[in-house]
Amino acid sequence: CGINNLNSTAAKTCAAKAGSDTVFEWHLNKDSPSDPYISHGHKCACTVNMVPASTNGLGASWFKGYNATTNKWCMDQIHEGGGKVNFTISADIKDGDYIVRGEFICPTFKGNADSLFVNCAHISVTGGGSVGPKGYDITKAYQASNESKYSARNKNFTSYPIPGPAVY
């Protein structure tokens, strides 16, 4: 997901109803709620991006489906949810196949770069509307040269500006 475009075939396509709650799940070594992905105490933000599968993830075709940065840090949600983060698929998007990219973004202890942890799925949306959300080029939202203003050495920050546009 996000490596060498999206030119690989998904092993499975999951059915998803527009407007339904959906779950991304992260574990380090095993599929177990007791296997924490990252230790407690990290302040990480979450985001979910979607793209029509027919675009192969290229160009200005991605749109935001979810951000979590306030009230509760994403890492807290992941630990409390046994490795899971919930989001809702927009009820009005067009039916069709999509690639869904869930990620959490963590400021690092070394240097000024942020760490991205990505998980992708291929879904087939049904029961939607007629909207094709305006997209953006995800490769331009994340720049390796950007310095994080939210270094993990600074434990006092309370929110994190997730790269890219607002949630659709």
PDB file of N, CA, C and O in Angstrom, residues 24-58:
ATOM      1  N   PHE A  24     -10.182  -0.839  11.041  1.00  0.00           N
ATOM      2  CA  PHE A  24      -8.805  -1.182  10.703  1.00  0.00           C
ATOM      3  C   PHE A  24      -8.177  -1.766  11.946  1.00  0.00           C
ATOM      4  O   PHE A  24      -8.466  -1.338  13.062  1.00  0.00           O
ATOM      5  N   GLU A  25      -7.294  -2.744  11.751  1.00  0.00           N
ATOM      6  CA  GLU A  25      -6.686  -3.424  12.891  1.00  0.00           C
ATOM      7  C   GLU A  25      -5.178  -3.528  12.686  1.00  0.00           C
ATOM      8  O   GLU A  25      -4.717  -3.885  11.607  1.00  0.00           O
ATOM      9  N   TRP A  26      -4.418  -3.206  13.738  1.00  0.00           N
ATOM     10  CA  TRP A  26      -2.961  -3.272  13.705  1.00  0.00           C
ATOM     11  C   TRP A  26      -2.452  -4.149  14.841  1.00  0.00           C
ATOM     12  O   TRP A  26      -2.890  -4.022  15.978  1.00  0.00           O
ATOM     13  N   HIS A  27      -1.500  -5.020  14.520  1.00  0.00           N
ATOM     14  CA  HIS A  27      -0.774  -5.825  15.520  1.00  0.00           C
ATOM     15  C   HIS A  27       0.659  -5.953  15.054  1.00  0.00           C
ATOM     16  O   HIS A  27       0.929  -5.942  13.851  1.00  0.00           O
ATOM     17  N   LEU A  28       1.565  -6.137  15.984  1.00  0.00           N
ATOM     18  CA  LEU A  28       2.975  -6.213  15.632  1.00  0.00           C
ATOM     19  C   LEU A  28       3.357  -7.562  15.039  1.00  0.00           C
ATOM     20  O   LEU A  28       3.876  -7.643  13.941  1.00  0.00           O
ATOM     21  N   ASN A  29       3.093  -8.637  15.742  1.00  0.00           N
ATOM     22  CA  ASN A  29       3.564  -9.948  15.290  1.00  0.00           C
ATOM     23  C   ASN A  29       2.475 -11.000  15.155  1.00  0.00           C
ATOM     24  O   ASN A  29       2.670 -12.009  14.521  1.00  0.00           O
ATOM     25  N   LYS A  30       1.354 -10.799  15.800  1.00  0.00           N
ATOM     26  CA  LYS A  30       0.322 -11.828  15.765  1.00  0.00           C
ATOM     27  C   LYS A  30      -1.050 -11.181  15.805  1.00  0.00           C
ATOM     28  O   LYS A  30      -1.198 -10.049  16.239  1.00  0.00           O
ATOM     29  N   ASP A  31      -2.039 -11.869  15.355  1.00  0.00           N
ATOM     30  CA  ASP A  31      -3.398 -11.348  15.324  1.00  0.00           C
ATOM     31  C   ASP A  31      -4.035 -11.561  16.688  1.00  0.00           C
ATOM     32  O   ASP A  31      -4.822 -12.471  16.891  1.00  0.00           O
ATOM     33  N   SER A  32      -3.640 -10.709  17.636  1.00  0.00           N
ATOM     34  CA  SER A  32      -4.113 -10.875  19.002  1.00  0.00           C
ATOM     35  C   SER A  32      -4.306  -9.516  19.655  1.00  0.00           C
ATOM     36  O   SER A  32      -3.429  -8.656  19.566  1.00  0.00           O
ATOM     37  N   PRO A  33      -5.424  -9.289  20.316  1.00  0.00           N
ATOM     38  CA  PRO A  33      -5.639  -8.025  21.015  1.00  0.00           C
ATOM     39  C   PRO A  33      -4.594  -7.747  22.095  1.00  0.00           C
ATOM     40  O   PRO A  33      -4.393  -6.616  22.482  1.00  0.00           O
ATOM     41  N   SER A  34      -3.895  -8.779  22.565  1.00  0.00           N
ATOM     42  CA  SER A  34      -2.888  -8.566  23.601  1.00  0.00           C
ATOM     43  C   SER A  34      -1.532  -8.193  23.015  1.00  0.00           C
ATOM     44  O   SER A  34      -0.581  -7.963  23.752  1.00  0.00           O
ATOM     45  N   ASP A  35      -1.416  -8.111  21.694  1.00  0.00           N
ATOM     46  CA  ASP A  35      -0.159  -7.788  21.030  1.00  0.00           C
ATOM     47  C   ASP A  35      -0.153  -6.314  20.648  1.00  0.00           C
ATOM     48  O   ASP A  35      -0.667  -5.947  19.600  1.00  0.00           O
ATOM     49  N   PRO A  36       0.409  -5.439  21.489  1.00  0.00           N
ATOM     50  CA  PRO A  36       0.383  -4.010  21.177  1.00  0.00           C
ATOM     51  C   PRO A  36       1.276  -3.671  19.997  1.00  0.00           C
ATOM     52  O   PRO A  36       2.360  -4.210  19.855  1.00  0.00           O
ATOM     53  N   TYR A  37       0.789  -2.792  19.144  1.00  0.00           N
ATOM     54  CA  TYR A  37       1.562  -2.416  17.970  1.00  0.00           C
ATOM     55  C   TYR A  37       2.688  -1.452  18.356  1.00  0.00           C
ATOM     56  O   TYR A  37       3.803  -1.599  17.918  1.00  0.00           O
ATOM     57  N   ILE A  38       2.367  -0.466  19.138  1.00  0.00           N
ATOM     58  CA  ILE A  38       3.335   0.510  19.630  1.00  0.00           C
ATOM     59  C   ILE A  38       3.045   0.710  21.104  1.00  0.00           C
ATOM     60  O   ILE A  38       1.892   0.667  21.527  1.00  0.00           O
ATOM     61  N   SER A  39       4.087   0.947  21.872  1.00  0.00           N
ATOM     62  CA  SER A  39       3.909   1.058  23.315  1.00  0.00           C
ATOM     63  C   SER A  39       3.029   2.247  23.680  1.00  0.00           C
ATOM     64  O   SER A  39       2.934   3.229  22.946  1.00  0.00           O
ATOM     65  N   HIS A  40       2.407   2.143  24.841  1.00  0.00           N
ATOM     66  CA  HIS A  40       1.583   3.236  25.373  1.00  0.00           C
ATOM     67  C   HIS A  40       2.431   4.491  25.523  1.00  0.00           C
ATOM     68  O   HIS A  40       3.628   4.420  25.691  1.00  0.00           O
ATOM     69  N   GLY A  41       1.791   5.613  25.491  1.00  0.00           N
ATOM     70  CA  GLY A  41       2.483   6.874  25.698  1.00  0.00           C
ATOM     71  C   GLY A  41       2.816   7.610  24.421  1.00  0.00           C
ATOM     72  O   GLY A  41       3.069   8.799  24.446  1.00  0.00           O
ATOM     73  N   HIS A  42       2.837   6.926  23.281  1.00  0.00           N
ATOM     74  CA  HIS A  42       3.088   7.613  22.024  1.00  0.00           C
ATOM     75  C   HIS A  42       1.864   8.448  21.663  1.00  0.00           C
ATOM     76  O   HIS A  42       0.734   7.991  21.795  1.00  0.00           O
ATOM     77  N   LYS A  43       2.104   9.658  21.209  1.00  0.00           N
ATOM     78  CA  LYS A  43       1.030  10.508  20.726  1.00  0.00           C
ATOM     79  C   LYS A  43       1.004  10.378  19.213  1.00  0.00           C
ATOM     80  O   LYS A  43       1.883  10.877  18.528  1.00  0.00           O
ATOM     81  N   CYS A  44       0.013   9.672  18.717  1.00  0.00           N
ATOM     82  CA  CYS A  44      -0.100   9.444  17.276  1.00  0.00           C
ATOM     83  C   CYS A  44      -1.478   9.850  16.799  1.00  0.00           C
ATOM     84  O   CYS A  44      -2.466   9.669  17.508  1.00  0.00           O
ATOM     85  N   ALA A  45      -1.528  10.396  15.603  1.00  0.00           N
ATOM     86  CA  ALA A  45      -2.791  10.756  14.970  1.00  0.00           C
ATOM     87  C   ALA A  45      -3.170   9.673  13.969  1.00  0.00           C
ATOM     88  O   ALA A  45      -2.313   8.950  13.482  1.00  0.00           O
ATOM     89  N   CYS A  46      -4.461   9.545  13.683  1.00  0.00           N
ATOM     90  CA  CYS A  46      -4.942   8.562  12.704  1.00  0.00           C
ATOM     91  C   CYS A  46      -5.601   9.276  11.541  1.00  0.00           C
ATOM     92  O   CYS A  46      -6.206  10.329  11.713  1.00  0.00           O
ATOM     93  N   THR A  47      -5.538   8.642  10.404  1.00  0.00           N
ATOM     94  CA  THR A  47      -6.274   9.115   9.242  1.00  0.00           C
ATOM     95  C   THR A  47      -6.622   7.916   8.368  1.00  0.00           C
ATOM     96  O   THR A  47      -5.946   6.891   8.403  1.00  0.00           O
ATOM     97  N   VAL A  48      -7.695   8.052   7.619  1.00  0.00           N
ATOM     98  CA  VAL A  48      -8.088   7.038   6.643  1.00  0.00           C
ATOM     99  C   VAL A  48      -8.325   7.765   5.325  1.00  0.00           C
ATOM    100  O   VAL A  48      -9.074   8.736   5.265  1.00  0.00           O
ATOM    101  N   ASN A  49      -7.640   7.311   4.290  1.00  0.00           N
ATOM    102  CA  ASN A  49      -7.812   7.842   2.942  1.00  0.00           C
ATOM    103  C   ASN A  49      -8.417   6.753   2.072  1.00  0.00           C
ATOM    104  O   ASN A  49      -8.179   5.566   2.302  1.00  0.00           O
ATOM    105  N   MET A  50      -9.185   7.179   1.079  1.00  0.00           N
ATOM    106  CA  MET A  50      -9.774   6.232   0.124  1.00  0.00           C
ATOM    107  C   MET A  50      -9.480   6.711  -1.291  1.00  0.00           C
ATOM    108  O   MET A  50      -9.306   7.912  -1.524  1.00  0.00           O
ATOM    109  N   VAL A  51      -9.432   5.748  -2.211  1.00  0.00           N
ATOM    110  CA  VAL A  51      -9.205   6.060  -3.616  1.00  0.00           C
ATOM    111  C   VAL A  51      -9.950   5.023  -4.453  1.00  0.00           C
ATOM    112  O   VAL A  51      -9.971   3.844  -4.092  1.00  0.00           O
ATOM    113  N   PRO A  52     -10.596   5.434  -5.546  1.00  0.00           N
ATOM    114  CA  PRO A  52     -11.194   4.438  -6.424  1.00  0.00           C
ATOM    115  C   PRO A  52     -10.103   3.482  -6.921  1.00  0.00           C
ATOM    116  O   PRO A  52      -9.042   3.921  -7.375  1.00  0.00           O
ATOM    117  N   ALA A  53     -10.338   2.203  -6.820  1.00  0.00           N
ATOM    118  CA  ALA A  53      -9.328   1.212  -7.202  1.00  0.00           C
ATOM    119  C   ALA A  53      -8.928   1.351  -8.670  1.00  0.00           C
ATOM    120  O   ALA A  53      -7.777   1.082  -9.022  1.00  0.00           O
ATOM    121  N   SER A  54      -9.841   1.809  -9.513  1.00  0.00           N
ATOM    122  CA  SER A  54      -9.550   1.943 -10.944  1.00  0.00           C
ATOM    123  C   SER A  54      -8.450   2.951 -11.236  1.00  0.00           C
ATOM    124  O   SER A  54      -7.829   2.909 -12.296  1.00  0.00           O
ATOM    125  N   THR A  55      -8.173   3.867 -10.303  1.00  0.00           N
ATOM    126  CA  THR A  55      -7.135   4.882 -10.515  1.00  0.00           C
ATOM    127  C   THR A  55      -5.746   4.351 -10.193  1.00  0.00           C
ATOM    128  O   THR A  55      -4.758   5.011 -10.483  1.00  0.00           O
ATOM    129  N   ASN A  56      -5.687   3.198  -9.565  1.00  0.00           N
ATOM    130  CA  ASN A  56      -4.424   2.611  -9.123  1.00  0.00           C
ATOM    131  C   ASN A  56      -3.688   3.534  -8.154  1.00  0.00           C
ATOM    132  O   ASN A  56      -2.477   3.470  -8.021  1.00  0.00           O
ATOM    133  N   GLY A  57      -4.429   4.436  -7.522  1.00  0.00           N
ATOM    134  CA  GLY A  57      -3.844   5.331  -6.527  1.00  0.00           C
ATOM    135  C   GLY A  57      -3.040   6.474  -7.100  1.00  0.00           C
ATOM    136  O   GLY A  57      -2.361   7.184  -6.364  1.00  0.00           O
ATOM    137  N   LEU A  58      -3.104   6.673  -8.393  1.00  0.00           N
ATOM    138  CA  LEU A  58      -2.282   7.690  -9.041  1.00  0.00           C
ATOM    139  C   LEU A  58      -3.035   9.009  -9.194  1.00  0.00           C
ATOM    140  O   LEU A  58      -4.245   9.036  -9.358  1.00  0.00           O
TER     141      LEU A  58
END
